[in-house]
XYZ file of C-alpha atoms in Angstrom:
267
model
C 21.288 -13.744 34.577
C 21.172 -10.899 37.066
C 24.122 -9.206 35.360
C 22.430 -9.510 31.992
C 19.181 -8.034 33.314
C 21.052 -5.152 34.920
C 23.034 -4.410 31.773
C 19.991 -4.321 29.503
C 18.804 -0.799 30.484
C 22.340 0.533 30.023
C 22.683 -0.991 26.572
C 19.233 0.279 25.661
C 20.187 3.867 26.570
C 23.423 3.627 24.602
C 21.603 2.186 21.587
C 18.998 4.972 21.744
C 21.705 7.639 21.861
C 23.558 6.058 18.927
C 20.350 5.877 16.895
C 19.672 9.537 17.634
C 23.213 10.428 16.549
C 22.791 8.423 13.347
C 19.502 10.215 12.592
C 21.146 13.611 13.035
C 24.057 12.612 10.785
C 21.579 11.541 8.099
C 19.651 14.808 8.512
C 22.847 16.805 8.023
C 23.679 14.770 4.942
C 20.197 15.485 3.569
C 20.766 19.234 3.835
C 19.540 20.158 7.336
C 22.491 22.294 8.365
C 20.928 22.991 11.757
C 20.972 19.307 12.738
C 22.466 18.812 16.199
C 22.403 16.033 18.779
C 21.862 16.327 22.534
C 25.036 15.505 24.456
C 24.276 13.172 27.370
C 26.830 12.062 29.923
C 30.614 12.012 29.550
C 31.334 8.677 27.892
C 32.590 7.917 24.378
C 29.118 8.379 22.854
C 28.869 11.837 24.459
C 32.299 12.831 23.120
C 31.299 11.591 19.666
C 28.084 13.632 19.854
C 30.014 16.744 20.875
C 32.454 16.270 17.980
C 29.536 15.923 15.565
C 27.967 19.153 16.869
C 31.228 21.058 16.422
C 31.699 19.748 12.882
C 28.060 20.487 11.963
C 28.329 24.031 13.330
C 31.498 24.632 11.308
C 29.866 23.305 8.136
C 26.833 25.548 8.690
C 29.100 28.538 9.252
C 31.096 27.899 6.067
C 27.997 27.348 3.927
C 26.363 30.516 5.303
C 29.489 32.532 4.561
C 29.615 31.126 1.039
C 25.959 31.973 0.400
C 26.391 35.485 1.759
C 29.455 36.061 -0.405
C 27.643 34.833 -3.514
C 24.581 36.971 -2.833
C 26.594 40.091 -2.020
C 28.829 39.692 -5.074
C 25.811 39.224 -7.322
C 24.148 42.314 -5.855
C 27.270 44.446 -6.256
C 27.646 43.391 -9.892
C 24.248 44.896 -10.704
C 25.632 48.480 -10.647
C 28.493 48.030 -13.154
C 26.183 45.928 -15.313
C 23.694 48.805 -15.453
C 26.508 51.174 -16.474
C 27.587 48.833 -19.264
C 24.006 48.613 -20.514
C 23.748 52.410 -20.547
C 27.052 52.714 -22.422
C 25.812 50.285 -25.079
C 22.603 52.279 -25.452
C 24.607 55.476 -25.905
C 26.557 53.902 -28.753
C 23.466 54.196 -30.960
C 24.513 54.156 -34.602
C 28.231 54.448 -33.941
C 28.745 50.729 -33.439
C 28.333 47.831 -35.804
C 24.693 46.637 -35.413
C 25.704 42.998 -35.166
C 28.333 43.709 -32.536
C 25.898 45.843 -30.556
C 23.290 43.066 -30.680
C 25.862 40.576 -29.378
C 26.745 42.888 -26.499
C 23.090 43.359 -25.615
C 22.595 39.588 -25.626
C 25.630 39.076 -23.381
C 24.345 41.719 -20.957
C 20.872 40.117 -20.895
C 22.362 36.687 -20.112
C 24.559 38.097 -17.348
C 21.600 39.973 -15.894
C 19.531 36.771 -15.906
C 22.362 34.882 -14.194
C 22.642 37.475 -11.424
C 18.885 37.458 -10.914
C 18.810 33.677 -10.556
C 21.798 33.650 -8.181
C 20.072 36.213 -5.975
C 16.824 34.228 -6.008
C 18.663 31.001 -5.147
C 20.406 32.785 -2.265
C 17.094 34.101 -0.924
C 15.549 30.635 -1.090
C 18.506 29.232 0.842
C 18.375 31.985 3.471
C 14.624 31.988 4.170
C 12.851 28.964 5.598
C 9.231 28.362 4.677
C 7.017 30.348 2.324
C 6.562 34.108 2.380
C 3.274 35.519 1.161
C 1.613 32.142 0.564
C -1.884 32.334 -0.929
C -4.216 30.168 -3.039
C -2.840 29.960 -6.593
C -4.706 28.641 -9.651
C -1.930 26.736 -11.426
C -3.807 26.396 -14.714
C -4.483 30.139 -14.922
C -0.867 30.918 -14.024
C 0.382 28.462 -16.657
C -1.913 30.032 -19.276
C -0.393 33.458 -18.585
C 3.129 32.103 -19.009
C 2.294 30.123 -22.165
C 1.320 33.382 -23.895
C 5.051 34.192 -23.946
C 5.813 31.070 -26.003
C 4.144 30.538 -29.372
C 5.193 26.873 -29.407
C 3.604 26.107 -26.011
C 0.460 23.960 -25.800
C -1.418 23.922 -22.489
C -3.759 21.193 -21.283
C -5.162 20.100 -17.956
C -7.567 21.052 -15.224
C -7.885 23.884 -12.734
C -5.882 23.054 -9.617
C -5.397 25.345 -6.653
C -2.324 25.100 -4.448
C -1.172 27.146 -1.489
C 2.003 28.932 -2.462
C 3.957 31.999 -3.476
C 2.623 33.089 -6.908
C 5.886 34.826 -7.828
C 7.958 31.712 -7.162
C 5.476 29.435 -8.930
C 5.475 31.762 -11.948
C 9.277 31.673 -12.049
C 9.216 27.873 -11.823
C 6.821 27.598 -14.787
C 8.826 30.108 -16.804
C 12.068 28.237 -16.174
C 10.477 24.958 -17.279
C 9.119 26.507 -20.484
C 12.380 28.310 -21.217
C 14.367 25.117 -20.709
C 12.074 23.275 -23.143
C 12.361 26.068 -25.719
C 16.158 26.121 -25.563
C 16.852 22.399 -25.559
C 13.887 20.794 -27.310
C 11.752 21.170 -30.412
C 8.206 22.499 -30.756
C 5.603 22.007 -29.633
C 6.187 22.363 -25.907
C 3.519 20.407 -24.051
C 2.552 21.692 -20.610
C -0.029 19.768 -18.612
C -1.523 20.551 -15.206
C -3.194 17.714 -13.313
C -4.777 17.173 -9.917
C -3.356 14.242 -7.963
C -4.165 12.550 -4.665
C -1.110 14.228 -3.168
C -1.770 17.713 -4.588
C -0.841 18.841 -8.107
C 1.433 17.725 -10.927
C 3.030 19.859 -13.635
C 4.471 18.072 -16.663
C 6.479 19.814 -19.409
C 7.650 17.766 -22.432
C 9.900 19.292 -25.092
C 9.890 16.928 -28.138
C 13.686 16.998 -28.077
C 16.317 14.275 -28.137
C 15.790 13.383 -24.482
C 18.272 13.190 -21.625
C 20.296 10.033 -20.863
C 19.418 8.397 -17.581
C 22.791 9.172 -15.875
C 22.238 12.907 -16.479
C 18.601 13.168 -15.369
C 19.556 13.944 -11.798
C 22.567 16.066 -12.645
C 20.522 18.594 -14.638
C 19.131 19.833 -11.298
C 22.607 20.631 -9.953
C 23.421 24.369 -9.811
C 25.486 25.536 -12.809
C 25.427 22.127 -14.471
C 25.155 22.363 -18.268
C 24.894 19.398 -20.543
C 27.746 18.805 -23.024
C 27.233 20.995 -26.077
C 24.808 23.373 -24.354
C 25.501 26.995 -25.298
C 22.504 28.729 -23.733
C 21.175 29.193 -20.244
C 22.717 29.953 -16.865
C 22.785 26.416 -15.476
C 20.558 27.541 -12.603
C 17.085 27.313 -14.136
C 16.301 23.702 -13.260
C 18.064 23.959 -9.900
C 15.630 26.766 -9.052
C 12.711 24.663 -10.293
C 13.591 21.971 -7.764
C 14.212 24.484 -4.978
C 10.829 26.125 -5.549
C 9.035 22.780 -5.807
C 10.529 21.567 -2.537
C 9.700 24.877 -0.868
C 6.085 24.092 -1.778
C 6.160 20.596 -0.291
C 6.893 18.795 -3.568
C 9.799 17.889 -5.811
C 11.011 17.886 -9.422
C 12.360 15.077 -11.577
C 13.304 14.394 -15.185
C 11.535 11.532 -16.959
C 11.438 10.054 -20.457
C 8.385 10.976 -22.533
C 6.378 8.780 -24.883
C 8.591 9.836 -27.808
C 11.837 9.426 -25.808
C 11.904 13.190 -25.305
C 12.575 14.922 -21.995
C 9.656 15.485 -19.644
C 10.085 17.465 -16.452
C 7.596 16.528 -13.769
C 6.927 18.754 -10.762
C 4.747 17.724 -7.838
C 3.288 20.240 -5.384
C 1.488 19.849 -2.071
C -2.285 20.531 -2.083
C -3.720 23.962 -1.393
């Protein structure tokens, strides 16, 4: 009995350290690249903790290098892209109008892709919100709906604390996604919830099969047959939503169309 009583504190300390290590592993798996565990003692658990810290540091280093490379490459591509745009403008009437229009469309799509890559890189690099202020979601949505004749806005005034530029981009990406992949009208609804605010955009399209509803938020994922878009729009929607204490998901609407639902923390 005495041995058992004496061993209990030791086992309790080991169990606590293992639970802490497990929590840090789960945090790393959830995307917290700064997750580390305190190394205590010199036993097997301590060596395991030290190995985890080394592996986590290496992963963080590789991901940071990848993000920096992507951001720098995107930034550097802006200069040659501007030169190409200028060359197309100088062509004036010398080129076939249809061919010139195709080139201008290609340049616009590439420019949009670079802009979204740079924004995604900034969101990854900066923690928390910069320039947060009270934002009237309904008013912001009304401004964005003016850009889309097929958009129908409904809801109530809801104020959240956030970055108006990021929230505007999120709304624009949702509306643009609905325009490209659905059919009019595009229904946008703003609602107040117990947990903050909810944005719902339904597109009257064919809907998205359940296995793909999570994949559409992956960077550069494009559904089979899709010919438009950068593949980053919905990934940015989720990034921005999570930066504002919420999330984004794809649901089935009343007519089996696709509805994108964004939740945001209260203001």
